GROMACS .gro file of C-alpha atoms in nm:
model
  316
    1MET     CA    1  -1.640   0.388  -9.848
    2CYS     CA    2  -2.062   0.465  -9.867
    3ARG     CA    3  -1.979   0.813  -9.793
    4SER     CA    4  -1.735   0.871 -10.068
    5TYR     CA    5  -1.963   0.691 -10.276
    6TYR     CA    6  -2.267   0.951 -10.142
    7TRP     CA    7  -1.997   1.270 -10.172
    8GLY     CA    8  -1.931   1.116 -10.558
    9LEU     CA    9  -2.293   1.123 -10.676
   10PRO     CA   10  -2.445   1.445 -10.897
   11ASN     CA   11  -2.639   1.667 -10.697
   12TYR     CA   12  -2.985   1.544 -10.806
   13LYS     CA   13  -2.922   1.201 -10.661
   14LYS     CA   14  -2.813   1.317 -10.369
   15PHE     CA   15  -3.117   1.575 -10.329
   16LYS     CA   16  -3.331   1.220 -10.432
   17ILE     CA   17  -3.160   1.007 -10.175
   18PHE     CA   18  -3.197   1.336  -9.896
   19TYR     CA   19  -3.555   1.368  -9.952
   20SER     CA   20  -3.617   1.002  -9.966
   21LYS     CA   21  -3.492   0.992  -9.619
   22LYS     CA   22  -3.722   1.254  -9.479
   23SER     CA   23  -4.020   1.130  -9.636
   24HIS     CA   24  -3.954   0.825  -9.385
   25LYS     CA   25  -3.901   1.016  -9.162
   26THR     CA   26  -4.217   1.232  -9.222
   27CYS     CA   27  -4.436   0.957  -9.310
   28ASP     CA   28  -4.325   0.868  -8.884
   29ILE     CA   29  -4.447   1.188  -8.698
   30TYR     CA   30  -4.785   1.149  -8.955
   31LEU     CA   31  -4.821   0.787  -8.847
   32LEU     CA   32  -4.733   0.883  -8.482
   33CYS     CA   33  -4.997   1.208  -8.504
   34ALA     CA   34  -5.275   0.953  -8.665
   35PHE     CA   35  -5.212   0.694  -8.397
   36ILE     CA   36  -5.229   1.017  -8.097
   37PHE     CA   37  -5.599   1.155  -8.268
   38GLY     CA   38  -5.716   0.806  -8.297
   39LEU     CA   39  -5.661   0.768  -7.955
   40LEU     CA   40  -5.817   1.069  -7.876
   41ALA     CA   41  -6.136   1.010  -8.117
   42ILE     CA   42  -6.181   0.669  -7.926
   43PHE     CA   43  -6.174   0.875  -7.590
   44THR     CA   44  -6.429   1.113  -7.658
   45THR     CA   45  -6.604   0.887  -7.845
   46SER     CA   46  -6.684   0.679  -7.546
   47ILE     CA   47  -6.722   0.977  -7.291
   48SER     CA   48  -7.015   1.098  -7.537
   49TYR     CA   49  -7.131   0.748  -7.510
   50ILE     CA   50  -7.083   0.655  -7.152
   51GLY     CA   51  -7.108   1.024  -7.065
   52ILE     CA   52  -6.865   1.254  -6.864
   53GLU     CA   53  -7.008   1.196  -6.541
   54HIS     CA   54  -6.925   0.869  -6.544
   55VAL     CA   55  -6.574   0.905  -6.682
   56LEU     CA   56  -6.500   1.120  -6.408
   57TYR     CA   57  -6.607   0.890  -6.169
   58TYR     CA   58  -6.463   0.564  -6.266
   59SER     CA   59  -6.122   0.741  -6.285
   60TYR     CA   60  -6.070   0.970  -6.006
   61ASP     CA   61  -6.214   0.618  -5.812
   62LYS     CA   62  -5.939   0.424  -5.942
   63ILE     CA   63  -5.674   0.646  -5.980
   64PHE     CA   64  -5.698   0.853  -5.684
   65SER     CA   65  -5.946   0.679  -5.404
   66ILE     CA   66  -6.158   1.017  -5.405
   67ASN     CA   67  -6.568   1.007  -5.483
   68ILE     CA   68  -6.666   1.279  -5.723
   69TYR     CA   69  -6.974   1.327  -5.538
   70HIS     CA   70  -6.870   1.335  -5.180
   71GLU     CA   71  -6.547   1.566  -5.253
   72GLU     CA   72  -6.589   1.962  -5.255
   73CYS     CA   73  -6.231   1.983  -5.447
   74LEU     CA   74  -6.147   1.727  -5.772
   75ALA     CA   75  -5.789   1.858  -5.705
   76PRO     CA   76  -5.628   1.527  -5.593
   77LYS     CA   77  -5.415   1.627  -5.251
   78LEU     CA   78  -5.101   1.423  -5.311
   79GLU     CA   79  -4.887   1.470  -5.026
   80THR     CA   80  -4.608   1.375  -5.178
   81LEU     CA   81  -4.656   1.666  -5.409
   82ILE     CA   82  -4.707   1.875  -5.100
   83ASP     CA   83  -4.386   1.762  -4.958
   84ILE     CA   84  -4.158   1.832  -5.254
   85PHE     CA   85  -4.314   2.153  -5.235
   86ARG     CA   86  -4.327   2.303  -4.917
   87PRO     CA   87  -4.100   2.598  -4.828
   88ILE     CA   88  -3.763   2.511  -4.681
   89THR     CA   89  -3.792   2.515  -4.284
   90SER     CA   90  -3.613   2.676  -4.075
   91CYS     CA   91  -3.444   2.475  -3.777
   92ASP     CA   92  -3.395   2.762  -3.530
   93ILE     CA   93  -3.778   2.672  -3.443
   94CYS     CA   94  -3.696   2.267  -3.253
   95GLN     CA   95  -3.318   2.265  -3.228
   96HIS     CA   96  -3.393   2.355  -2.857
   97ILE     CA   97  -3.672   2.172  -2.805
   98ASP     CA   98  -3.643   1.831  -2.645
   99HIS     CA   99  -4.010   1.828  -2.454
  100ILE     CA  100  -4.340   2.040  -2.460
  101GLU     CA  101  -4.430   2.282  -2.181
  102ARG     CA  102  -4.712   2.209  -1.991
  103ILE     CA  103  -4.788   2.581  -1.856
  104SER     CA  104  -5.083   2.718  -1.679
  105ASN     CA  105  -5.211   3.121  -1.583
  106ILE     CA  106  -4.984   3.242  -1.882
  107THR     CA  107  -5.099   3.631  -1.962
  108ARG     CA  108  -5.206   3.756  -2.352
  109GLU     CA  109  -4.898   3.931  -2.415
  110GLU     CA  110  -4.651   3.612  -2.280
  111PHE     CA  111  -4.828   3.369  -2.482
  112GLU     CA  112  -4.780   3.572  -2.743
  113GLU     CA  113  -4.437   3.660  -2.708
  114LYS     CA  114  -4.324   3.289  -2.672
  115TYR     CA  115  -4.555   3.102  -2.839
  116ALA     CA  116  -4.845   3.197  -3.033
  117TYR     CA  117  -4.625   3.285  -3.399
  118THR     CA  118  -4.296   3.091  -3.285
  119ASN     CA  119  -4.392   2.796  -3.408
  120HIS     CA  120  -4.290   2.665  -3.061
  121PRO     CA  121  -4.553   2.365  -2.950
  122VAL     CA  122  -4.716   2.386  -2.585
  123ILE     CA  123  -5.009   2.222  -2.371
  124ILE     CA  124  -5.237   2.490  -2.173
  125THR     CA  125  -5.406   2.297  -1.929
  126ASP     CA  126  -5.592   2.527  -1.739
  127ALA     CA  127  -5.769   2.704  -2.100
  128MET     CA  128  -6.061   2.452  -2.043
  129ASN     CA  129  -6.236   2.455  -1.692
  130ASP     CA  130  -6.557   2.679  -1.767
  131TRP     CA  131  -6.614   2.456  -2.072
  132LEU     CA  132  -6.970   2.284  -2.123
  133ALA     CA  133  -6.779   2.031  -2.371
  134LEU     CA  134  -6.619   1.864  -2.085
  135GLU     CA  135  -6.966   1.741  -2.006
  136ASN     CA  136  -7.174   1.751  -2.335
  137PHE     CA  137  -6.954   1.638  -2.562
  138ASN     CA  138  -7.000   1.266  -2.670
  139TYR     CA  139  -7.060   1.045  -2.984
  140GLU     CA  140  -7.497   1.074  -2.882
  141PHE     CA  141  -7.423   1.443  -2.895
  142PHE     CA  142  -7.260   1.509  -3.246
  143LYS     CA  143  -7.491   1.250  -3.331
  144ARG     CA  144  -7.796   1.451  -3.271
  145ILE     CA  145  -7.626   1.721  -3.420
  146TYR     CA  146  -7.567   1.594  -3.755
  147ARG     CA  147  -7.900   1.359  -3.790
  148THR     CA  148  -8.008   1.268  -4.125
  149ASN     CA  149  -8.093   1.502  -4.363
  150SER     CA  150  -8.047   1.796  -4.109
  151SER     CA  151  -7.833   2.106  -4.229
  152ALA     CA  152  -7.541   2.016  -4.033
  153LEU     CA  153  -7.483   1.715  -4.172
  154ARG     CA  154  -7.544   1.864  -4.570
  155GLY     CA  155  -7.301   2.150  -4.484
  156VAL     CA  156  -7.039   1.919  -4.408
  157GLU     CA  157  -7.090   1.669  -4.701
  158ASP     CA  158  -7.189   1.987  -4.952
  159ASN     CA  159  -6.912   2.197  -4.855
  160CYS     CA  160  -6.701   2.075  -4.590
  161GLN     CA  161  -6.361   1.859  -4.536
  162PHE     CA  162  -6.402   1.470  -4.382
  163PHE     CA  163  -6.160   1.210  -4.334
  164PRO     CA  164  -6.214   0.867  -4.253
  165TYR     CA  165  -5.812   0.809  -4.207
  166LYS     CA  166  -5.803   0.448  -4.204
  167ASN     CA  167  -6.206   0.348  -4.262
  168LYS     CA  168  -6.245   0.530  -4.580
  169ASP     CA  169  -6.338   0.143  -4.700
  170GLU     CA  170  -6.627   0.201  -4.474
  171PHE     CA  171  -6.703   0.564  -4.376
  172GLU     CA  172  -6.772   0.804  -4.729
  173THR     CA  173  -6.925   1.036  -4.533
  174LEU     CA  174  -7.001   1.132  -4.174
  175GLY     CA  175  -7.332   1.084  -4.211
  176ASP     CA  176  -7.182   0.694  -4.257
  177VAL     CA  177  -6.996   0.750  -3.884
  178PHE     CA  178  -7.340   0.820  -3.691
  179ASN     CA  179  -7.501   0.497  -3.847
  180MET     CA  180  -7.302   0.271  -3.787
  181ASP     CA  181  -7.347  -0.004  -3.544
  182PHE     CA  182  -7.420   0.121  -3.128
  183ASP     CA  183  -7.217  -0.124  -2.958
  184ARG     CA  184  -6.877  -0.035  -3.184
  185ALA     CA  185  -6.916   0.340  -3.159
  186HIS     CA  186  -6.927   0.269  -2.776
  187MET     CA  187  -6.687  -0.003  -2.780
  188ILE     CA  188  -6.946  -0.247  -2.549
  189ASP     CA  189  -6.777  -0.549  -2.743
  190ASP     CA  190  -6.406  -0.639  -2.650
  191ASP     CA  191  -6.358  -0.743  -3.004
  192TYR     CA  192  -6.507  -0.375  -3.111
  193LYS     CA  193  -6.364  -0.230  -3.453
  194PRO     CA  194  -6.138   0.050  -3.411
  195TRP     CA  195  -6.232   0.391  -3.617
  196TYR     CA  196  -6.114   0.725  -3.591
  197VAL     CA  197  -6.220   1.046  -3.807
  198GLY     CA  198  -6.216   1.405  -3.845
  199TRP     CA  199  -6.427   1.672  -3.994
  200SER     CA  200  -6.467   2.055  -4.045
  201ASN     CA  201  -6.742   2.247  -3.993
  202CYS     CA  202  -6.816   2.496  -4.190
  203ASP     CA  203  -7.182   2.580  -4.162
  204TYR     CA  204  -7.192   2.901  -3.953
  205SER     CA  205  -7.568   2.769  -3.737
  206THR     CA  206  -7.384   2.456  -3.662
  207ALA     CA  207  -7.091   2.662  -3.537
  208TYR     CA  208  -7.311   2.895  -3.367
  209LEU     CA  209  -7.435   2.639  -3.144
  210LEU     CA  210  -7.119   2.395  -3.080
  211ARG     CA  211  -6.989   2.751  -2.962
  212GLN     CA  212  -7.216   2.729  -2.670
  213TYR     CA  213  -7.003   2.495  -2.516
  214TYR     CA  214  -6.691   2.607  -2.559
  215SER     CA  215  -6.532   2.997  -2.557
  216ARG     CA  216  -6.259   3.172  -2.691
  217PRO     CA  217  -5.919   3.023  -2.522
  218TYR     CA  218  -5.829   3.288  -2.265
  219PHE     CA  219  -5.505   3.300  -2.410
  220LEU     CA  220  -5.515   3.411  -2.732
  221PRO     CA  221  -5.393   3.744  -2.799
  222GLU     CA  222  -5.655   4.010  -2.790
  223ARG     CA  223  -5.594   4.114  -3.127
  224SER     CA  224  -5.588   3.736  -3.292
  225GLU     CA  225  -5.899   3.608  -3.423
  226SER     CA  226  -5.999   3.231  -3.450
  227SER     CA  227  -6.095   3.140  -3.786
  228LYS     CA  228  -6.492   3.073  -3.842
  229LEU     CA  229  -6.403   2.672  -3.909
  230ASP     CA  230  -6.398   2.430  -3.600
  231TRP     CA  231  -6.245   2.110  -3.639
  232ILE     CA  232  -6.355   1.816  -3.480
  233PHE     CA  233  -6.116   1.461  -3.437
  234MET     CA  234  -6.345   1.121  -3.272
  235GLY     CA  235  -6.265   0.798  -3.245
  236THR     CA  236  -6.158   0.472  -3.055
  237PRO     CA  237  -5.845   0.326  -2.911
  238GLY     CA  238  -5.592   0.200  -3.110
  239PHE     CA  239  -5.645   0.440  -3.451
  240GLY     CA  240  -5.533   0.804  -3.520
  241ALA     CA  241  -5.419   1.050  -3.768
  242HIS     CA  242  -5.140   0.917  -3.985
  243MET     CA  243  -4.799   1.141  -3.976
  244HIS     CA  244  -4.867   1.385  -4.221
  245ILE     CA  245  -4.754   1.767  -4.272
  246ASP     CA  246  -5.053   1.988  -4.320
  247ASN     CA  247  -5.151   2.344  -4.588
  248VAL     CA  248  -5.366   2.537  -4.365
  249ASP     CA  249  -5.284   2.937  -4.360
  250LEU     CA  250  -5.254   2.990  -3.930
  251PRO     CA  251  -5.137   2.782  -3.615
  252SER     CA  252  -5.417   2.617  -3.424
  253TRP     CA  253  -5.525   2.553  -3.102
  254GLN     CA  254  -5.638   2.174  -3.057
  255ALA     CA  255  -5.839   2.110  -2.712
  256GLN     CA  256  -5.886   1.734  -2.546
  257VAL     CA  257  -6.266   1.723  -2.473
  258ARG     CA  258  -6.218   1.346  -2.388
  259GLY     CA  259  -6.010   1.074  -2.365
  260ARG     CA  260  -5.596   1.114  -2.415
  261LYS     CA  261  -5.457   1.129  -2.694
  262GLN     CA  262  -5.068   1.066  -2.797
  263TRP     CA  263  -4.893   1.285  -3.056
  264THR     CA  264  -4.620   1.235  -3.212
  265LEU     CA  265  -4.436   1.543  -3.351
  266ARG     CA  266  -4.120   1.473  -3.627
  267PRO     CA  267  -3.901   1.786  -3.773
  268ALA     CA  268  -3.877   1.859  -4.172
  269PRO     CA  269  -3.639   1.615  -4.325
  270GLU     CA  270  -3.381   1.890  -4.351
  271CYS     CA  271  -3.388   1.928  -3.951
  272PHE     CA  272  -3.317   1.550  -3.881
  273HIS     CA  273  -2.991   1.647  -3.789
  274ILE     CA  274  -3.050   1.935  -3.507
  275CYS     CA  275  -3.385   1.856  -3.416
  276LYS     CA  276  -3.537   1.528  -3.189
  277GLU     CA  277  -3.912   1.388  -3.236
  278LEU     CA  278  -4.123   1.473  -2.950
  279THR     CA  279  -4.380   1.194  -2.813
  280PHE     CA  280  -4.633   1.278  -2.568
  281ILE     CA  281  -4.976   1.248  -2.412
  282VAL     CA  282  -5.249   1.548  -2.416
  283GLU     CA  283  -5.481   1.484  -2.107
  284PRO     CA  284  -5.860   1.577  -2.100
  285GLY     CA  285  -5.884   1.959  -2.043
  286GLU     CA  286  -5.618   2.016  -2.214
  287ILE     CA  287  -5.560   2.268  -2.526
  288ILE     CA  288  -5.202   2.198  -2.757
  289ILE     CA  289  -5.105   2.512  -2.986
  290LEU     CA  290  -4.902   2.357  -3.288
  291ASN     CA  291  -4.829   2.474  -3.631
  292THR     CA  292  -4.944   2.204  -3.816
  293ASN     CA  293  -4.752   2.353  -4.115
  294VAL     CA  294  -4.443   2.318  -4.006
  295TRP     CA  295  -4.453   2.005  -3.797
  296TYR     CA  296  -4.494   1.653  -3.873
  297HIS     CA  297  -4.732   1.504  -3.647
  298LYS     CA  298  -4.933   1.195  -3.627
  299THR     CA  299  -5.206   1.066  -3.326
  300TYR     CA  300  -5.292   0.789  -3.164
  301VAL     CA  301  -5.566   0.703  -2.861
  302VAL     CA  302  -5.422   0.602  -2.590
  303SER     CA  303  -5.790   0.573  -2.371
  304GLU     CA  304  -5.858   0.286  -2.186
  305ASP     CA  305  -6.240   0.286  -2.224
  306GLU     CA  306  -6.399   0.608  -2.369
  307ILE     CA  307  -6.334   0.759  -2.746
  308SER     CA  308  -6.131   1.050  -2.791
  309ILE     CA  309  -6.302   1.443  -2.895
  310THR     CA  310  -6.085   1.699  -2.974
  311ILE     CA  311  -6.234   2.062  -3.111
  312GLY     CA  312  -6.030   2.293  -3.259
  313SER     CA  313  -5.989   2.634  -3.436
  314GLU     CA  314  -5.667   2.790  -3.645
  315PHE     CA  315  -5.605   3.174  -3.512
  316ASP     CA  316  -5.422   3.439  -3.657
   0.00000   0.00000   0.00000
């Protein structure tokens, strides 16, 4: 009825009705734009009043739990997004693996053929026999190297990465780790609070010093080069790294210098129906070779009376 009425009107009345409706829609758009620009004006005014530094600090702290004064990169490392957009993993790398081999006295050629670039995890048991690190690496050793105001500590806090894992509420920087209570650091009290951290060392002078205590693993292919970046993981029994997958460039070796660490390797979700989850312990003096870009992994320190210390590096 109404529609027939509309079409029965003269053309100038039709135009008047149409223009009236269009005007209402246009007003709604203008009002929406005015509201958005009003919010932007309030936001920019608050920035100029409070300061961009304080706005960024508050935003990153509340949304991403990132301290902008201690992070080299302000792009949040959202593991969920990394998982979503990672390349699909071929299940060939894991479908025939039901345990982690422990081997020794392997040649470079055999290691390169079977393990180096096949994403097949393996433990080498005899590559640390002459390392001074076995006797010298402990909490106090690293505390001396990364002492307050040292170039080593500034290098980590200014340019490298630091992972406090479950202790993020109390360890904002590596310096906090080496300022902890002596009894807790050395597990003197039976009811001590566990801790576990990891950091990368990208200070060349510190890397040179650390590498006086360990040598390039003998099994790495001759043309292979280790990264100039060292990774160090240290902590007490009862803690470790959560299940995750890395976003790094290369496979890595990780040497268990002190303590015992339990590893759990899990295949990518697309391989759950084919591959098995693997759990094993790396003992002191052993090196695990693992591509952490394709294997989900978590660790848990299982030593009874000493902290775990692991040092490692990527290789190409």
